[in-house]
Structure formats: C-alpha cells, structure tokens
Amino acid sequence: MVAVSDINNDNNLDVIFVCPSKSIISTVDGYGNNSTFENQMKKISSSDFRLVSIAIGDFSDDNKVDFAVGNCGSGVSIFFGYNNGTFAYQTTYSTRANSHPNSIAVDDFNNDNQLDIVVTNEDVNSIGLLLGYGNENFANQTILLNQSDFQPFSITIADIDHDHCLDIIVANHKNESISVIFGDGNDKVKSIIQYSIGYSSRPYSIVLYDFNNDTHIDIAVTDDATNTINILFGYGNIQDIILNHYLLSLEISIMTYY
C-alpha cells in the first residue's frame, strides 16, 4: 500500500509505503526534478503484525504530515510527523482483539474540523469510527455497522447524496454486496443500504468517481471472483442512488497478494 505527500517540507512529493509481507513501513524522498526519487528507502517502523493499509492526514493540527496504518492484529497505529521526514513512534488504538483492520479512510465525519478515521474490521464483521480531537488523541472506536458474515474488505468516503454530510462505502467480500452508510454529519448513521454485486461475487476494492459526467458520484467495484469491474451509477439521493449496476462490466485480471 502506498501514500504520497511532502513529509519533509521541501515542497517535493515523497512516498510512504507499507510492505504487508515484511510488516515494514518505509519512505522514499522525492527530488521534484523530472519525478526522480532518492534511491534508498528509509525504514520508519516494523511491526509484529502484517500492515495492510495506510492513510495520510494532519491528526495533530500542527500543519505536519502524519499517517495512520491498519494492522492485521487488532488496531490502527498513528505516526505523528516532525516535518523533516521522521516520525514519532506509533500510538495504537484498539479495534478489538483479532479484528483484522484491513482498510482505513480519513476525513472529518462530525464537522468539528478535526480528522477522524474509519476502519473495516474484517474478521469481526464491523465498521469502526475513531473520532479525532486534533491534539494527537482519538476517542475509542465506536461501531457504525456490525453484521454477521459480510467481511468488509475495502472502504472509501464521499458525500453520495449531496446533503453535505460524508457517507461511507464498503466492499463486502463475503456476502456479494457493497454497503453505503449514510452519515448525518454528527458522527451518527442516518441509514444503511446494501446493494448486490451479483451471485457468487466477491467485492474487493472500491473507487469513486463521476464516470458519466452527471455531477453524481458513481462507484466502481472490483470482483475478484469473476475478474470484472462493475460500475454502479449514482443518482445523488438515498432512494435511487444506484440503478442498473451492470451497465458496464469489464473483464480484467485482478492480482491479490498477501
């Protein structure tokens, strides 16, 4: 997993990446000239757990780049940046023992101008929210969705229904569907709607974009059971947010690695 930001305050983009197989977080400094990078990786941290996702944000409200990683054990770890390419040692927040938090996303869900973290807890079938205080601290995880045998695998966020409140979209690897969790702008759930991707499908990853230029967010979902991408076209409201979600199905090759 890879994220990009200027972590050393030199106005050039750098790369932070996690290596799941080795449980290592490393960085590569960018020079900004013709997209060249330093030819040596810098190891930030290692972990006893397999690291599987990363998200960047300013979690301490100090205009320095921080990042969060999900590990395959039981938590989300936060690394606070010093603005020189180095980071403070991780602070970890529990997502429950053996929860396997495998995908995270960052945004302000309760409109307090502080970044929060949402996480898919794959092995306990839940979606968690950690509210940020902007002072290097987060609240304990609250559960937004808990449902048996849906195995949430990938998560992303957007204002799907144009109500100026962020919504959460989740690929459910085990029950052939995606879930759209509509937020109320106050860290609470307004409603949850589940949409089928098709019999024997295994939704794996999600990308959001306005594919048909109608100003409404659409959802692209990879299916690693059939090696296809399915496009679900949105209508900008809760009731008719998705229609004819097999309007486009592209045969692709999907690589899964661990």
Coordinates of C-alpha atoms in Angstrom, one line a residue:
M1 CA 0.0 0.0 0.0
V2 CA 1.3 3.4 -1.0
A3 CA 0.6 7.0 0.0
V4 CA 2.1 10.3 -1.3
S5 CA 2.8 13.5 0.5
D6 CA 5.5 16.1 1.3
I7 CA 6.8 14.6 4.5
N8 CA 10.0 16.6 4.9
N9 CA 8.7 20.1 4.0
D10 CA 10.9 20.6 0.9
N11 CA 7.9 21.2 -1.4
N12 CA 8.5 17.9 -3.2
L13 CA 6.3 14.8 -3.0
D14 CA 7.6 11.8 -1.2
V15 CA 6.3 8.2 -0.9
I16 CA 5.3 6.3 2.2
F17 CA 4.5 2.6 1.7
V18 CA 3.8 -0.4 3.8
C19 CA 5.0 -3.8 2.9
P20 CA 2.5 -6.4 4.1
S21 CA 4.7 -9.4 3.7
K22 CA 7.5 -7.9 5.8
S23 CA 5.4 -5.7 8.1
I24 CA 7.7 -2.7 7.4
I25 CA 6.8 1.0 6.8
S26 CA 9.3 2.8 4.6
T27 CA 9.7 6.2 2.9
V28 CA 11.4 7.3 -0.3
D29 CA 12.2 11.1 -0.7
G30 CA 11.3 12.9 -3.9
Y31 CA 13.5 15.4 -5.5
G32 CA 10.9 17.1 -7.6
N33 CA 13.0 17.2 -10.8
N34 CA 11.5 15.0 -13.5
S35 CA 9.9 12.8 -10.9
T36 CA 13.1 11.4 -9.6
F37 CA 13.4 9.9 -6.1
E38 CA 16.2 9.0 -3.7
N39 CA 17.5 5.5 -4.5
Q40 CA 17.5 4.4 -0.9
M41 CA 14.5 3.6 1.3
K42 CA 14.3 4.7 4.9
K43 CA 12.6 2.3 7.3
I44 CA 10.2 4.1 9.7
S45 CA 9.0 1.2 11.7
S46 CA 8.4 -2.5 11.8
S47 CA 5.6 -4.4 13.4
D48 CA 4.7 -7.9 14.7
F49 CA 1.5 -7.7 12.7
R50 CA 1.1 -7.6 9.0
L51 CA 0.5 -3.9 7.9
V52 CA -2.1 -3.7 5.2
S53 CA -3.4 -0.1 4.7
I54 CA -2.2 3.5 5.1
A55 CA -3.9 6.9 5.1
I56 CA -2.3 10.4 5.4
G57 CA -3.6 13.4 7.4
D58 CA -2.7 16.1 9.9
F59 CA -4.0 14.4 13.0
S60 CA -2.4 16.8 15.5
D61 CA -3.5 20.1 13.8
D62 CA 0.1 21.3 13.5
N63 CA 0.4 21.5 9.7
K64 CA 2.7 18.5 9.7
V65 CA 2.1 15.3 7.8
D66 CA 1.0 12.3 9.9
F67 CA -0.2 8.9 8.8
A68 CA -2.3 6.0 10.1
V69 CA -1.9 2.3 9.3
G70 CA -4.1 -0.6 9.8
N71 CA -2.5 -3.8 11.0
C72 CA -3.8 -7.3 10.8
G73 CA -3.8 -7.7 14.5
S74 CA -6.2 -5.5 16.5
G75 CA -5.6 -1.9 16.0
V76 CA -4.9 1.3 14.0
S77 CA -1.5 2.9 14.6
I78 CA -0.8 6.6 14.2
F79 CA 2.6 8.1 13.4
F80 CA 3.0 11.8 14.0
G81 CA 5.4 13.7 11.7
Y82 CA 8.1 16.1 12.6
N83 CA 8.1 17.7 9.1
N84 CA 11.7 16.5 8.4
G85 CA 10.9 13.1 7.1
T86 CA 10.9 11.4 10.5
F87 CA 8.0 10.4 12.7
A88 CA 7.3 9.8 16.4
Y89 CA 6.9 6.2 17.4
Q90 CA 3.4 4.9 16.8
T91 CA 0.4 5.3 19.1
T92 CA -2.0 2.4 18.6
Y93 CA -5.8 2.4 19.1
S94 CA -7.6 -0.9 19.6
T95 CA -10.2 -2.1 17.1
R96 CA -10.9 -5.2 19.2
A97 CA -8.7 -8.4 19.5
N98 CA -8.2 -10.3 16.3
S99 CA -10.4 -7.8 14.4
H100 CA -8.0 -7.6 11.4
P101 CA -8.5 -3.9 10.5
N102 CA -7.5 -4.1 6.8
S103 CA -8.7 -0.9 5.2
I104 CA -8.8 2.7 6.6
A105 CA -10.0 6.1 5.4
V106 CA -9.6 9.6 6.8
D107 CA -11.9 12.6 6.8
D108 CA -13.9 14.9 9.2
F109 CA -17.1 13.0 9.9
N110 CA -18.6 15.1 12.6
N111 CA -17.8 18.6 11.2
D112 CA -15.6 19.7 14.0
N113 CA -12.6 20.5 11.7
Q114 CA -10.6 17.5 13.0
L115 CA -9.8 14.4 11.1
D116 CA -11.4 11.1 12.0
I117 CA -10.6 7.6 10.9
V118 CA -13.0 4.9 9.7
V119 CA -11.8 1.3 9.5
T120 CA -13.0 -2.1 8.2
N121 CA -12.6 -4.8 10.8
E122 CA -12.7 -7.8 8.5
D123 CA -12.6 -10.7 10.9
V124 CA -15.2 -9.4 13.3
N125 CA -17.5 -8.0 10.6
S126 CA -17.7 -4.4 11.7
I127 CA -17.1 -0.8 10.6
G128 CA -15.4 1.3 13.2
L129 CA -15.0 5.1 13.7
L130 CA -12.3 6.7 15.7
L131 CA -13.1 10.4 16.3
G132 CA -10.1 12.7 16.3
Y133 CA -9.5 15.5 18.8
G134 CA -6.8 17.3 16.8
N135 CA -4.3 17.0 19.7
E136 CA -2.7 13.7 18.8
N137 CA -5.5 11.9 20.5
F138 CA -8.5 9.9 19.3
A139 CA -11.6 8.6 21.0
N140 CA -12.0 4.9 21.5
Q141 CA -13.6 3.1 18.5
T142 CA -17.3 3.2 18.1
I143 CA -19.1 0.7 15.8
L144 CA -21.1 2.1 12.9
L145 CA -22.1 -1.2 11.4
N146 CA -21.9 -4.8 12.8
Q147 CA -23.3 -7.5 10.6
S148 CA -22.6 -11.3 10.6
D149 CA -20.7 -12.8 7.6
F150 CA -20.2 -9.7 5.4
Q151 CA -16.4 -9.4 5.7
P152 CA -15.8 -5.7 5.0
F153 CA -12.8 -5.5 2.8
S154 CA -12.3 -2.0 1.3
I155 CA -13.6 1.4 2.5
T156 CA -13.9 4.8 0.9
I157 CA -15.8 8.0 1.7
A158 CA -17.7 10.7 -0.2
D159 CA -20.9 12.8 0.0
I160 CA -23.0 10.4 -2.1
D161 CA -26.4 12.1 -1.6
H162 CA -25.4 15.8 -1.8
D163 CA -26.5 16.6 1.8
H164 CA -23.1 18.0 2.8
C165 CA -22.6 15.0 5.2
L166 CA -20.0 12.3 4.5
D167 CA -21.0 8.8 3.7
I168 CA -19.1 5.6 3.8
I169 CA -19.0 3.0 1.1
V170 CA -17.7 -0.5 1.9
A171 CA -17.0 -3.6 -0.3
N172 CA -18.3 -6.7 1.4
H173 CA -16.1 -9.6 0.3
K174 CA -18.3 -12.4 1.7
N175 CA -21.9 -11.5 1.0
E176 CA -21.8 -10.4 -2.6
S177 CA -22.6 -6.7 -1.9
I178 CA -21.5 -3.2 -1.1
S179 CA -22.9 -1.2 1.8
V180 CA -23.5 2.6 1.7
I181 CA -23.5 4.1 5.2
F182 CA -25.2 7.5 5.1
G183 CA -23.9 9.9 7.7
D184 CA -25.8 12.7 9.4
G185 CA -22.7 15.0 9.8
N186 CA -22.7 14.4 13.6
D187 CA -20.8 11.0 13.7
K188 CA -24.1 9.1 13.6
V189 CA -25.6 6.9 10.9
K190 CA -28.6 8.2 9.1
S191 CA -29.3 5.0 7.2
I192 CA -27.6 2.0 5.7
I193 CA -28.4 0.5 2.3
Q194 CA -26.8 -2.7 0.8
Y195 CA -26.5 -3.3 -2.9
S196 CA -25.9 -6.7 -4.5
I197 CA -23.0 -7.0 -6.9
G198 CA -24.2 -10.4 -8.2
Y199 CA -24.4 -14.0 -7.3
S200 CA -21.1 -15.6 -6.2
S201 CA -19.3 -12.2 -6.5
R202 CA -16.5 -11.2 -4.1
P203 CA -16.3 -7.4 -4.0
Y204 CA -12.7 -6.5 -3.3
S205 CA -11.9 -2.8 -3.9
I206 CA -13.8 0.4 -4.5
V207 CA -13.1 3.6 -6.4
L208 CA -15.5 6.6 -6.5
Y209 CA -15.8 9.0 -9.5
D210 CA -18.4 10.7 -11.7
F211 CA -17.9 8.4 -14.7
N212 CA -20.8 9.7 -16.7
N213 CA -20.5 13.5 -16.0
D214 CA -23.9 13.9 -14.4
T215 CA -22.4 15.5 -11.2
H216 CA -23.3 12.4 -9.1
I217 CA -20.8 10.1 -7.6
D218 CA -20.6 6.6 -9.2
I219 CA -19.0 3.5 -7.7
A220 CA -16.5 1.2 -9.4
V221 CA -16.2 -2.2 -7.7
T222 CA -13.6 -4.9 -8.5
D223 CA -14.9 -8.5 -8.2
D224 CA -12.0 -11.0 -7.7
A225 CA -14.3 -14.0 -8.1
T226 CA -15.1 -13.1 -11.8
N227 CA -12.2 -10.8 -12.6
T228 CA -14.5 -7.9 -13.5
I229 CA -15.1 -4.3 -12.7
N230 CA -18.7 -3.3 -12.1
I231 CA -19.9 0.3 -12.3
L232 CA -22.8 1.4 -10.2
F233 CA -24.2 4.7 -11.4
G234 CA -25.5 7.1 -8.8
Y235 CA -28.4 9.5 -8.8
G236 CA -27.5 11.7 -5.9
N237 CA -30.1 10.6 -3.4
I238 CA -30.6 7.8 -1.0
Q239 CA -33.6 6.1 -2.6
D240 CA -32.3 5.9 -6.2
I241 CA -28.6 6.2 -5.6
I242 CA -27.7 3.2 -7.8
L243 CA -29.5 1.8 -10.8
N244 CA -28.6 -0.8 -13.4
H245 CA -25.2 -1.5 -11.8
Y246 CA -24.3 -3.9 -14.6
L247 CA -24.4 -1.2 -17.3
L248 CA -20.6 -1.8 -17.6
S249 CA -18.7 -4.9 -16.8
L250 CA -15.1 -5.1 -17.9
E251 CA -13.0 -8.2 -17.9
I252 CA -9.7 -7.6 -16.2
S253 CA -7.0 -9.5 -14.3
I254 CA -7.0 -8.8 -10.6
M255 CA -3.9 -9.6 -8.6
T256 CA -4.3 -10.4 -5.0
Y257 CA -1.2 -10.6 -2.8
Y258 CA -0.6 -11.1 0.9

